[in-house]
Amino acid sequence: MSSVLEHRRDYLRLMRQFTLDKGYFTVTDIQKSAGIPRSTAQDWVTRLLREGCVLIRGEKRGRSPARYAAISAVPSSTCKRIFTTVDGSSVEIYHDCMSGACAAFCGHHHALAGGVLSRVERDGTLLRESGRLGSSEISIGLFPKSAVGVCGIECRDDLIVQHIRCIGGPAYSLSGMMARAEGVVHVESQHNGHLVEGRVSTQALMKVTIGIDDTDSNEGGATFALALALLNHVGRIKGVLPISHHVAMLNPAVFRKTAGNSASFIEVAVQPGRYAALVEKTQKFLADESLSVEWGLAIRKGLIVPENLREYGRMVRTKVIPRTIAEATAESFGIRLIGGEGVIGALGAVALTGLSHDILLDPTKNDF
């Protein structure tokens, strides 16, 4: 998204929050909260007044500044983030909503429509959809038909463009809300009879999975907690968008463990040019924060998990794996290992990515 659109979204959101909290805002409120020059704050207030997004609630009188209000306290968008990762012809679409109900609605209707989407799953407010480049006809309409679906995905330069067809509430979301979501570069929409058709453009990002193990000790710490802290840490890197955090149970019979032998992995979407910075900051964070000298990292790029890598995931839940096997496996799949003996479990966590929580948390479920 261009810097102008980003600023517009951020300042309008700030103005709406002030309107909700105290019924109005002043130029000084926006200046101080956004940390920008007063002239910049005034320019944006004036601009949004012209656009009809803001109104004057009280004229300037003496030392009392002018008071303004955002016209609507309704959220400008229920879509917090929309972004995409690509690997060859495979694409994953991530739609982070303000509401789990909204995510469930879109997930239900997208799955019903089918089209170019092969898998739709929801985890809380995050909707994750797997698809392919191409197009497919879908039937959209009122119940019992789907109200919204993805009928095409294309890669255009460094953008992924979703072709969406919808009716009713989803049409309002497409035409009035999705452009304000973080990660969206551009939205085009048009009416076609009683339907609305549109194109949503997002950056073509790279998916990176980071497995982590052996960061705790008998004295304290927990790998799952450190993994979650890492996700929050790398999410501050420009060009890195956090996706998810997972816990994976490994072989409970391994004798060298602090407790139940669980590893963790996190998933992020990365601008290709920021990959090196991601690896560097990840390694430094674990080296600084781990309570064990045997901490290990496994870092993998890509969406599709090959079957032979899945097999390593099964092995690490049923056998005691030597480091040499982990290193050979990682090399064959272009996975980077960093650290001590923890790389064995970290690679196992990466090999289990994409599986449901029920499978991840039960080491006896290995028929995936």
mmCIF file of C-alpha atoms in Angstrom:
data_model
loop_
_atom_site.group_PDB
_atom_site.id
_atom_site.type_symbol
_atom_site.label_atom_id
_atom_site.label_comp_id
_atom_site.label_asym_id
_atom_site.label_seq_id
_atom_site.Cartn_x
_atom_site.Cartn_y
_atom_site.Cartn_z
ATOM 1 C CA MET A 1 0.000 0.000 0.000
ATOM 2 C CA SER A 2 1.249 3.473 -0.816
ATOM 3 C CA SER A 3 2.321 5.699 2.088
ATOM 4 C CA VAL A 4 -0.529 8.130 1.354
ATOM 5 C CA LEU A 5 -3.152 5.384 1.681
ATOM 6 C CA GLU A 6 -1.488 4.044 4.826
ATOM 7 C CA HIS A 7 -1.476 7.498 6.434
ATOM 8 C CA ARG A 8 -5.075 8.123 5.436
ATOM 9 C CA ARG A 9 -6.173 4.881 7.017
ATOM 10 C CA ASP A 10 -4.169 5.439 10.221
ATOM 11 C CA TYR A 11 -5.236 9.054 10.751
ATOM 12 C CA LEU A 12 -8.890 8.345 10.007
ATOM 13 C CA ARG A 13 -8.829 5.437 12.439
ATOM 14 C CA LEU A 14 -7.332 7.747 15.070
ATOM 15 C CA MET A 15 -9.999 10.387 14.442
ATOM 16 C CA ARG A 16 -12.757 7.811 14.742
ATOM 17 C CA GLN A 17 -11.328 6.556 18.025
ATOM 18 C CA PHE A 18 -11.274 10.066 19.496
ATOM 19 C CA THR A 19 -14.859 10.552 18.295
ATOM 20 C CA LEU A 20 -15.915 7.360 20.036
ATOM 21 C CA ASP A 21 -14.044 8.183 23.245
ATOM 22 C CA LYS A 22 -15.014 11.809 23.802
ATOM 23 C CA GLY A 23 -17.287 12.843 20.970
ATOM 24 C CA TYR A 24 -14.786 15.002 19.090
ATOM 25 C CA PHE A 25 -11.115 15.597 18.353
ATOM 26 C CA THR A 26 -8.865 18.593 17.737
ATOM 27 C CA VAL A 27 -5.885 19.072 15.472
ATOM 28 C CA THR A 28 -3.695 18.988 18.589
ATOM 29 C CA ASP A 29 -5.146 15.581 19.539
ATOM 30 C CA ILE A 30 -4.092 14.138 16.185
ATOM 31 C CA GLN A 31 -0.719 15.904 16.243
ATOM 32 C CA LYS A 32 0.253 14.517 19.649
ATOM 33 C CA SER A 33 -1.181 11.016 19.216
ATOM 34 C CA ALA A 34 0.368 10.495 15.787
ATOM 35 C CA GLY A 35 3.628 12.270 16.636
ATOM 36 C CA ILE A 36 3.496 14.463 13.544
ATOM 37 C CA PRO A 37 3.951 18.214 12.933
ATOM 38 C CA ARG A 38 0.881 20.345 13.591
ATOM 39 C CA SER A 39 0.851 21.482 9.962
ATOM 40 C CA THR A 40 0.667 17.860 8.807
ATOM 41 C CA ALA A 41 -2.192 17.121 11.214
ATOM 42 C CA GLN A 42 -4.066 20.211 9.996
ATOM 43 C CA ASP A 43 -3.517 19.219 6.357
ATOM 44 C CA TRP A 44 -5.028 15.789 6.966
ATOM 45 C CA VAL A 45 -8.015 17.151 8.864
ATOM 46 C CA THR A 46 -8.666 19.597 6.027
ATOM 47 C CA ARG A 47 -8.313 16.865 3.431
ATOM 48 C CA LEU A 48 -10.725 14.516 5.196
ATOM 49 C CA LEU A 49 -13.175 17.364 5.649
ATOM 50 C CA ARG A 50 -13.170 17.828 1.873
ATOM 51 C CA GLU A 51 -13.677 14.089 1.375
ATOM 52 C CA GLY A 52 -16.692 14.093 3.660
ATOM 53 C CA CYS A 53 -15.170 11.738 6.238
ATOM 54 C CA VAL A 54 -14.965 14.416 8.946
ATOM 55 C CA LEU A 55 -17.275 17.261 9.996
ATOM 56 C CA ILE A 56 -16.814 20.379 12.114
ATOM 57 C CA ARG A 57 -18.440 19.943 15.502
ATOM 58 C CA GLY A 58 -17.484 23.374 16.842
ATOM 59 C CA GLU A 59 -15.804 26.399 15.288
ATOM 60 C CA LYS A 60 -12.644 27.900 16.808
ATOM 61 C CA ARG A 61 -13.517 30.518 19.453
ATOM 62 C CA GLY A 62 -10.808 32.552 21.146
ATOM 63 C CA ARG A 63 -8.379 30.116 22.697
ATOM 64 C CA SER A 64 -10.716 27.150 22.217
ATOM 65 C CA PRO A 65 -9.629 25.162 19.175
ATOM 66 C CA ALA A 66 -11.977 23.920 16.498
ATOM 67 C CA ARG A 67 -13.581 20.591 17.264
ATOM 68 C CA TYR A 68 -14.078 17.874 14.658
ATOM 69 C CA ALA A 69 -15.769 14.486 14.529
ATOM 70 C CA ALA A 70 -15.506 11.460 12.283
ATOM 71 C CA ILE A 71 -18.865 11.072 10.580
ATOM 72 C CA SER A 72 -19.340 7.414 11.484
ATOM 73 C CA ALA A 73 -18.353 5.493 14.574
ATOM 74 C CA VAL A 74 -18.975 2.270 12.649
ATOM 75 C CA PRO A 75 -15.598 0.589 12.045
ATOM 76 C CA SER A 76 -14.166 1.729 8.732
ATOM 77 C CA SER A 77 -13.350 -1.914 8.058
ATOM 78 C CA THR A 78 -13.942 -5.241 9.778
ATOM 79 C CA CYS A 79 -10.894 -6.457 7.828
ATOM 80 C CA LYS A 80 -7.727 -5.824 9.844
ATOM 81 C CA ARG A 81 -5.208 -7.449 7.505
ATOM 82 C CA ILE A 82 -5.346 -9.109 4.099
ATOM 83 C CA PHE A 83 -2.118 -10.478 2.638
ATOM 84 C CA THR A 84 -0.890 -13.316 0.449
ATOM 85 C CA THR A 85 2.062 -15.668 0.007
ATOM 86 C CA VAL A 86 2.982 -17.465 -3.206
ATOM 87 C CA ASP A 87 5.100 -20.495 -4.077
ATOM 88 C CA GLY A 88 5.075 -21.303 -7.782
ATOM 89 C CA SER A 89 1.403 -21.661 -8.738
ATOM 90 C CA SER A 90 0.294 -22.180 -5.114
ATOM 91 C CA VAL A 91 -1.099 -19.244 -3.150
ATOM 92 C CA GLU A 92 -2.204 -18.759 0.445
ATOM 93 C CA ILE A 93 -4.568 -15.927 1.325
ATOM 94 C CA TYR A 94 -4.706 -14.647 4.901
ATOM 95 C CA HIS A 95 -7.637 -12.546 6.062
ATOM 96 C CA ASP A 96 -7.428 -11.338 9.650
ATOM 97 C CA CYS A 97 -10.819 -10.030 10.795
ATOM 98 C CA MET A 98 -11.988 -7.939 13.738
ATOM 99 C CA SER A 99 -14.568 -10.628 14.436
ATOM 100 C CA GLY A 100 -14.446 -14.410 14.523
ATOM 101 C CA ALA A 101 -18.040 -14.388 13.282
ATOM 102 C CA CYS A 102 -17.042 -12.406 10.177
ATOM 103 C CA ALA A 103 -14.162 -14.797 9.522
ATOM 104 C CA ALA A 104 -16.514 -17.760 9.940
ATOM 105 C CA PHE A 105 -19.039 -16.216 7.535
ATOM 106 C CA CYS A 106 -16.453 -15.607 4.816
ATOM 107 C CA GLY A 107 -14.868 -19.002 5.371
ATOM 108 C CA HIS A 108 -18.217 -20.797 5.076
ATOM 109 C CA HIS A 109 -19.192 -19.033 1.862
ATOM 110 C CA HIS A 110 -15.741 -19.214 0.256
ATOM 111 C CA ALA A 111 -15.636 -22.967 0.892
ATOM 112 C CA LEU A 112 -19.182 -23.350 -0.458
ATOM 113 C CA ALA A 113 -18.275 -21.450 -3.630
ATOM 114 C CA GLY A 114 -15.100 -23.456 -4.225
ATOM 115 C CA GLY A 115 -13.608 -21.935 -7.338
ATOM 116 C CA VAL A 116 -9.833 -21.676 -7.233
ATOM 117 C CA LEU A 117 -9.710 -22.349 -3.474
ATOM 118 C CA SER A 118 -8.811 -25.886 -2.415
ATOM 119 C CA ARG A 119 -8.729 -25.417 1.363
ATOM 120 C CA VAL A 120 -10.379 -22.965 3.734
ATOM 121 C CA GLU A 121 -9.727 -22.995 7.473
ATOM 122 C CA ARG A 122 -10.270 -20.592 10.341
ATOM 123 C CA ASP A 123 -8.271 -20.155 13.524
ATOM 124 C CA GLY A 124 -10.004 -17.552 15.687
ATOM 125 C CA THR A 125 -10.191 -14.350 13.668
ATOM 126 C CA LEU A 126 -7.668 -15.525 11.063
ATOM 127 C CA LEU A 127 -9.036 -17.037 7.867
ATOM 128 C CA ARG A 128 -6.449 -18.977 5.850
ATOM 129 C CA GLU A 129 -7.217 -20.089 2.317
ATOM 130 C CA SER A 130 -5.123 -22.224 -0.046
ATOM 131 C CA GLY A 131 -5.576 -21.890 -3.769
ATOM 132 C CA ARG A 132 -3.905 -21.859 -7.137
ATOM 133 C CA LEU A 133 -3.238 -19.353 -9.864
ATOM 134 C CA GLY A 134 -5.964 -19.481 -12.495
ATOM 135 C CA SER A 135 -9.708 -19.017 -12.761
ATOM 136 C CA SER A 136 -12.825 -21.091 -12.189
ATOM 137 C CA GLU A 137 -16.511 -20.369 -12.612
ATOM 138 C CA ILE A 138 -18.536 -20.059 -9.389
ATOM 139 C CA SER A 139 -22.235 -19.609 -8.665
ATOM 140 C CA ILE A 140 -23.055 -16.661 -6.401
ATOM 141 C CA GLY A 141 -26.499 -15.652 -5.163
ATOM 142 C CA LEU A 142 -28.902 -15.707 -2.257
ATOM 143 C CA PHE A 143 -29.340 -18.691 0.085
ATOM 144 C CA PRO A 144 -28.726 -21.586 -0.467
ATOM 145 C CA LYS A 145 -26.043 -20.356 -2.865
ATOM 146 C CA SER A 146 -22.772 -18.860 -1.688
ATOM 147 C CA ALA A 147 -22.835 -15.103 -1.081
ATOM 148 C CA VAL A 148 -19.159 -14.624 -1.916
ATOM 149 C CA GLY A 149 -16.358 -16.569 -3.559
ATOM 150 C CA VAL A 150 -12.950 -16.314 -5.182
ATOM 151 C CA CYS A 151 -13.260 -17.071 -8.885
ATOM 152 C CA GLY A 152 -9.682 -16.299 -9.872
ATOM 153 C CA ILE A 153 -6.161 -15.598 -8.632
ATOM 154 C CA GLU A 154 -3.439 -14.097 -10.789
ATOM 155 C CA CYS A 155 0.136 -12.949 -10.263
ATOM 156 C CA ARG A 156 0.721 -9.546 -11.832
ATOM 157 C CA ASP A 157 4.275 -8.219 -11.470
ATOM 158 C CA ASP A 158 4.900 -8.433 -7.702
ATOM 159 C CA LEU A 159 1.199 -8.496 -6.799
ATOM 160 C CA ILE A 160 -1.348 -11.227 -6.188
ATOM 161 C CA VAL A 161 -4.782 -10.246 -7.504
ATOM 162 C CA GLN A 162 -7.879 -11.996 -6.152
ATOM 163 C CA HIS A 163 -10.972 -11.915 -8.370
ATOM 164 C CA ILE A 164 -13.987 -11.904 -6.062
ATOM 165 C CA ARG A 165 -17.701 -12.171 -6.876
ATOM 166 C CA CYS A 166 -20.303 -11.403 -4.207
ATOM 167 C CA ILE A 167 -23.735 -10.147 -3.231
ATOM 168 C CA GLY A 168 -25.290 -8.415 -0.193
ATOM 169 C CA GLY A 169 -23.097 -7.779 2.860
ATOM 170 C CA PRO A 170 -19.914 -9.181 1.264
ATOM 171 C CA ALA A 171 -20.437 -6.737 -1.612
ATOM 172 C CA TYR A 172 -20.378 -3.871 0.896
ATOM 173 C CA SER A 173 -17.190 -5.309 2.394
ATOM 174 C CA LEU A 174 -15.550 -5.562 -1.024
ATOM 175 C CA SER A 175 -16.482 -2.089 -2.183
ATOM 176 C CA GLY A 176 -16.310 -0.195 1.121
ATOM 177 C CA MET A 177 -14.020 -1.972 3.590
ATOM 178 C CA MET A 178 -11.327 -4.216 2.143
ATOM 179 C CA ALA A 179 -9.263 -1.356 0.712
ATOM 180 C CA ARG A 180 -8.653 -0.117 4.272
ATOM 181 C CA ALA A 181 -7.139 -3.387 5.501
ATOM 182 C CA GLU A 182 -3.417 -3.534 6.192
ATOM 183 C CA GLY A 183 -1.642 -5.270 3.333
ATOM 184 C CA VAL A 184 -4.100 -4.274 0.609
ATOM 185 C CA VAL A 185 -2.511 -2.298 -2.221
ATOM 186 C CA HIS A 186 -5.580 -1.634 -4.334
ATOM 187 C CA VAL A 187 -9.242 -2.640 -4.725
ATOM 188 C CA GLU A 188 -11.354 -2.266 -7.842
ATOM 189 C CA SER A 189 -15.052 -3.137 -7.871
ATOM 190 C CA GLN A 190 -17.971 -2.834 -10.258
ATOM 191 C CA HIS A 191 -21.627 -3.839 -10.349
ATOM 192 C CA ASN A 192 -22.678 -6.568 -12.734
ATOM 193 C CA GLY A 193 -26.441 -6.777 -12.400
ATOM 194 C CA HIS A 194 -27.262 -7.719 -8.810
ATOM 195 C CA LEU A 195 -23.693 -8.935 -8.199
ATOM 196 C CA VAL A 196 -20.526 -7.021 -7.385
ATOM 197 C CA GLU A 197 -17.262 -8.158 -8.917
ATOM 198 C CA GLY A 198 -13.895 -6.897 -7.797
ATOM 199 C CA ARG A 199 -10.147 -7.319 -7.792
ATOM 200 C CA VAL A 200 -8.159 -7.146 -4.558
ATOM 201 C CA SER A 201 -4.413 -6.635 -5.000
ATOM 202 C CA THR A 202 -1.851 -7.548 -2.337
ATOM 203 C CA GLN A 203 1.896 -8.025 -2.385
ATOM 204 C CA ALA A 204 3.227 -11.430 -3.439
ATOM 205 C CA LEU A 205 5.031 -12.400 -0.230
ATOM 206 C CA MET A 206 7.105 -15.436 0.714
ATOM 207 C CA LYS A 207 5.980 -17.760 3.500
ATOM 208 C CA VAL A 208 8.638 -18.659 6.075
ATOM 209 C CA THR A 209 8.186 -21.299 8.780
ATOM 210 C CA ILE A 210 10.483 -21.175 11.816
ATOM 211 C CA GLY A 211 10.753 -24.208 14.102
ATOM 212 C CA ILE A 212 12.099 -23.790 17.647
ATOM 213 C CA ASP A 213 13.086 -26.312 20.302
ATOM 214 C CA ASP A 214 15.171 -26.775 23.469
ATOM 215 C CA THR A 215 14.983 -23.187 24.694
ATOM 216 C CA ASP A 216 13.980 -23.990 28.278
ATOM 217 C CA SER A 217 15.760 -25.628 31.200
ATOM 218 C CA ASN A 218 14.888 -27.498 34.374
ATOM 219 C CA GLU A 219 15.030 -24.160 36.172
ATOM 220 C CA GLY A 220 12.418 -22.459 34.023
ATOM 221 C CA GLY A 221 11.280 -21.166 30.687
ATOM 222 C CA ALA A 222 8.972 -22.610 28.052
ATOM 223 C CA THR A 223 9.599 -23.001 24.340
ATOM 224 C CA PHE A 224 6.009 -22.133 23.417
ATOM 225 C CA ALA A 225 6.266 -18.810 25.278
ATOM 226 C CA LEU A 226 9.578 -17.916 23.672
ATOM 227 C CA ALA A 227 8.200 -18.804 20.236
ATOM 228 C CA LEU A 228 5.243 -16.488 20.762
ATOM 229 C CA ALA A 229 7.603 -13.730 21.915
ATOM 230 C CA LEU A 230 9.675 -14.316 18.784
ATOM 231 C CA LEU A 231 6.582 -13.959 16.591
ATOM 232 C CA ASN A 232 5.830 -10.604 18.185
ATOM 233 C CA HIS A 233 9.475 -9.561 17.862
ATOM 234 C CA VAL A 234 9.926 -10.324 14.163
ATOM 235 C CA GLY A 235 6.490 -8.856 13.435
ATOM 236 C CA ARG A 236 8.064 -5.445 14.078
ATOM 237 C CA ILE A 237 10.469 -5.900 11.161
ATOM 238 C CA LYS A 238 9.383 -3.863 8.162
ATOM 239 C CA GLY A 239 8.203 -6.231 5.446
ATOM 240 C CA VAL A 240 7.408 -9.094 7.855
ATOM 241 C CA LEU A 241 3.782 -9.974 8.679
ATOM 242 C CA PRO A 242 3.082 -12.483 11.472
ATOM 243 C CA ILE A 243 0.698 -15.325 10.587
ATOM 244 C CA SER A 244 0.481 -17.896 13.387
ATOM 245 C CA HIS A 245 2.041 -19.689 16.344
ATOM 246 C CA HIS A 246 1.725 -23.454 16.962
ATOM 247 C CA VAL A 247 2.814 -26.105 19.446
ATOM 248 C CA ALA A 248 3.759 -29.596 18.227
ATOM 249 C CA MET A 249 4.226 -32.614 20.484
ATOM 250 C CA LEU A 250 7.235 -34.796 19.659
ATOM 251 C CA ASN A 251 8.304 -38.220 20.929
ATOM 252 C CA PRO A 252 7.325 -38.321 24.635
ATOM 253 C CA ALA A 253 9.800 -41.160 25.237
ATOM 254 C CA VAL A 254 12.902 -39.105 24.424
ATOM 255 C CA PHE A 255 15.038 -39.135 27.572
ATOM 256 C CA ARG A 256 16.739 -35.764 26.990
ATOM 257 C CA LYS A 257 13.823 -33.430 27.608
ATOM 258 C CA THR A 258 12.736 -30.975 30.251
ATOM 259 C CA ALA A 259 9.066 -32.007 30.365
ATOM 260 C CA GLY A 260 6.581 -33.231 27.742
ATOM 261 C CA ASN A 261 8.849 -32.771 24.731
ATOM 262 C CA SER A 262 6.969 -30.201 22.704
ATOM 263 C CA ALA A 263 8.451 -27.926 20.064
ATOM 264 C CA SER A 264 6.936 -24.829 18.491
ATOM 265 C CA PHE A 265 6.829 -23.222 15.098
ATOM 266 C CA ILE A 266 5.758 -19.836 13.876
ATOM 267 C CA GLU A 267 4.738 -18.743 10.392
ATOM 268 C CA VAL A 268 5.371 -15.338 8.842
ATOM 269 C CA ALA A 269 4.895 -13.704 5.449
ATOM 270 C CA VAL A 270 8.003 -11.898 4.262
ATOM 271 C CA GLN A 271 8.988 -9.547 1.492
ATOM 272 C CA PRO A 272 11.807 -11.471 -0.244
ATOM 273 C CA GLY A 273 14.271 -8.660 0.347
ATOM 274 C CA ARG A 274 13.703 -8.845 4.124
ATOM 275 C CA TYR A 275 14.483 -12.556 4.505
ATOM 276 C CA ALA A 276 18.114 -12.042 5.566
ATOM 277 C CA ALA A 277 17.061 -9.541 8.245
ATOM 278 C CA LEU A 278 14.463 -12.010 9.511
ATOM 279 C CA VAL A 279 17.034 -14.798 9.891
ATOM 280 C CA GLU A 280 19.544 -12.501 11.600
ATOM 281 C CA LYS A 281 17.058 -11.109 14.126
ATOM 282 C CA THR A 282 15.598 -14.562 14.818
ATOM 283 C CA GLN A 283 19.001 -16.074 15.577
ATOM 284 C CA LYS A 284 20.033 -13.166 17.797
ATOM 285 C CA PHE A 285 16.728 -13.231 19.694
ATOM 286 C CA LEU A 286 16.987 -16.936 20.548
ATOM 287 C CA ALA A 287 20.671 -16.678 21.475
ATOM 288 C CA ASP A 288 19.842 -13.831 23.859
ATOM 289 C CA GLU A 289 16.615 -15.197 25.344
ATOM 290 C CA SER A 290 17.045 -18.980 25.493
ATOM 291 C CA LEU A 291 17.706 -20.562 28.888
ATOM 292 C CA SER A 292 19.413 -23.550 27.249
ATOM 293 C CA VAL A 293 22.652 -23.646 25.279
ATOM 294 C CA GLU A 294 21.112 -26.400 23.111
ATOM 295 C CA TRP A 295 18.463 -24.157 21.537
ATOM 296 C CA GLY A 296 17.809 -24.889 17.898
ATOM 297 C CA LEU A 297 16.221 -23.218 14.880
ATOM 298 C CA ALA A 298 14.945 -24.619 11.601
ATOM 299 C CA ILE A 299 13.978 -22.056 8.961
ATOM 300 C CA ARG A 300 12.139 -23.028 5.772
ATOM 301 C CA LYS A 301 10.777 -21.041 2.832
ATOM 302 C CA GLY A 302 7.727 -22.163 0.878
ATOM 303 C CA LEU A 303 4.110 -23.338 1.120
ATOM 304 C CA ILE A 304 4.076 -26.995 0.101
ATOM 305 C CA VAL A 305 5.412 -29.618 2.553
ATOM 306 C CA PRO A 306 6.939 -32.549 0.574
ATOM 307 C CA GLU A 307 5.985 -36.061 1.649
ATOM 308 C CA ASN A 308 9.564 -37.004 2.556
ATOM 309 C CA LEU A 309 9.716 -34.030 4.911
ATOM 310 C CA ARG A 310 6.408 -35.149 6.445
ATOM 311 C CA GLU A 311 8.042 -38.527 7.020
ATOM 312 C CA TYR A 312 10.712 -36.853 9.164
ATOM 313 C CA GLY A 313 7.840 -35.365 11.187
ATOM 314 C CA ARG A 314 6.490 -38.863 11.814
ATOM 315 C CA MET A 315 9.948 -40.168 12.756
ATOM 316 C CA VAL A 316 10.615 -37.410 15.281
ATOM 317 C CA ARG A 317 7.377 -38.399 17.085
ATOM 318 C CA THR A 318 8.203 -42.116 17.267
ATOM 319 C CA LYS A 319 11.995 -42.447 17.325
ATOM 320 C CA VAL A 320 15.145 -40.903 18.766
ATOM 321 C CA ILE A 321 16.695 -39.042 15.831
ATOM 322 C CA PRO A 322 20.448 -38.296 15.666
ATOM 323 C CA ARG A 323 21.529 -34.842 14.563
ATOM 324 C CA THR A 324 23.163 -36.249 11.424
ATOM 325 C CA ILE A 325 19.755 -37.382 10.127
ATOM 326 C CA ALA A 326 18.261 -33.962 10.855
ATOM 327 C CA GLU A 327 21.123 -32.228 9.030
ATOM 328 C CA ALA A 328 20.850 -34.507 5.993
ATOM 329 C CA THR A 329 17.071 -34.013 5.841
ATOM 330 C CA ALA A 330 17.358 -30.254 6.154
ATOM 331 C CA GLU A 331 19.988 -30.078 3.415
ATOM 332 C CA SER A 332 17.848 -32.089 0.985
ATOM 333 C CA PHE A 333 14.971 -29.635 1.385
ATOM 334 C CA GLY A 334 16.932 -26.388 1.561
ATOM 335 C CA ILE A 335 16.089 -25.826 5.228
ATOM 336 C CA ARG A 336 18.495 -23.815 7.342
ATOM 337 C CA LEU A 337 19.441 -25.227 10.745
ATOM 338 C CA ILE A 338 21.035 -23.026 13.420
ATOM 339 C CA GLY A 339 22.031 -23.907 16.976
ATOM 340 C CA GLY A 340 22.548 -26.957 19.178
ATOM 341 C CA GLU A 341 20.732 -30.286 19.585
ATOM 342 C CA GLY A 342 17.436 -28.428 19.505
ATOM 343 C CA VAL A 343 17.623 -28.378 15.703
ATOM 344 C CA ILE A 344 16.346 -31.982 15.699
ATOM 345 C CA GLY A 345 13.013 -31.046 17.253
ATOM 346 C CA ALA A 346 12.896 -27.677 15.489
ATOM 347 C CA LEU A 347 13.064 -29.450 12.133
ATOM 348 C CA GLY A 348 10.354 -31.824 13.333
ATOM 349 C CA ALA A 349 8.089 -28.880 14.088
ATOM 350 C CA VAL A 350 8.680 -27.489 10.582
ATOM 351 C CA ALA A 351 7.877 -30.906 9.096
ATOM 352 C CA LEU A 352 4.499 -30.863 10.879
ATOM 353 C CA THR A 353 3.382 -27.436 9.694
ATOM 354 C CA GLY A 354 -0.030 -27.263 8.076
ATOM 355 C CA LEU A 355 -1.581 -29.989 10.223
ATOM 356 C CA SER A 356 -4.548 -29.421 12.535
ATOM 357 C CA HIS A 357 -4.146 -28.678 16.240
ATOM 358 C CA ASP A 358 -5.656 -32.099 17.040
ATOM 359 C CA ILE A 359 -2.813 -33.824 15.194
ATOM 360 C CA LEU A 360 -0.082 -31.471 16.354
ATOM 361 C CA LEU A 361 -0.928 -31.992 20.028
ATOM 362 C CA ASP A 362 -1.319 -35.796 19.902
ATOM 363 C CA PRO A 363 1.981 -37.571 19.059
ATOM 364 C CA THR A 364 0.101 -40.847 18.484
ATOM 365 C CA LYS A 365 -1.703 -39.409 15.458
ATOM 366 C CA ASN A 366 0.806 -40.114 12.694
ATOM 367 C CA ASP A 367 -1.450 -41.252 9.864
ATOM 368 C CA PHE A 368 -1.352 -37.858 8.148
#
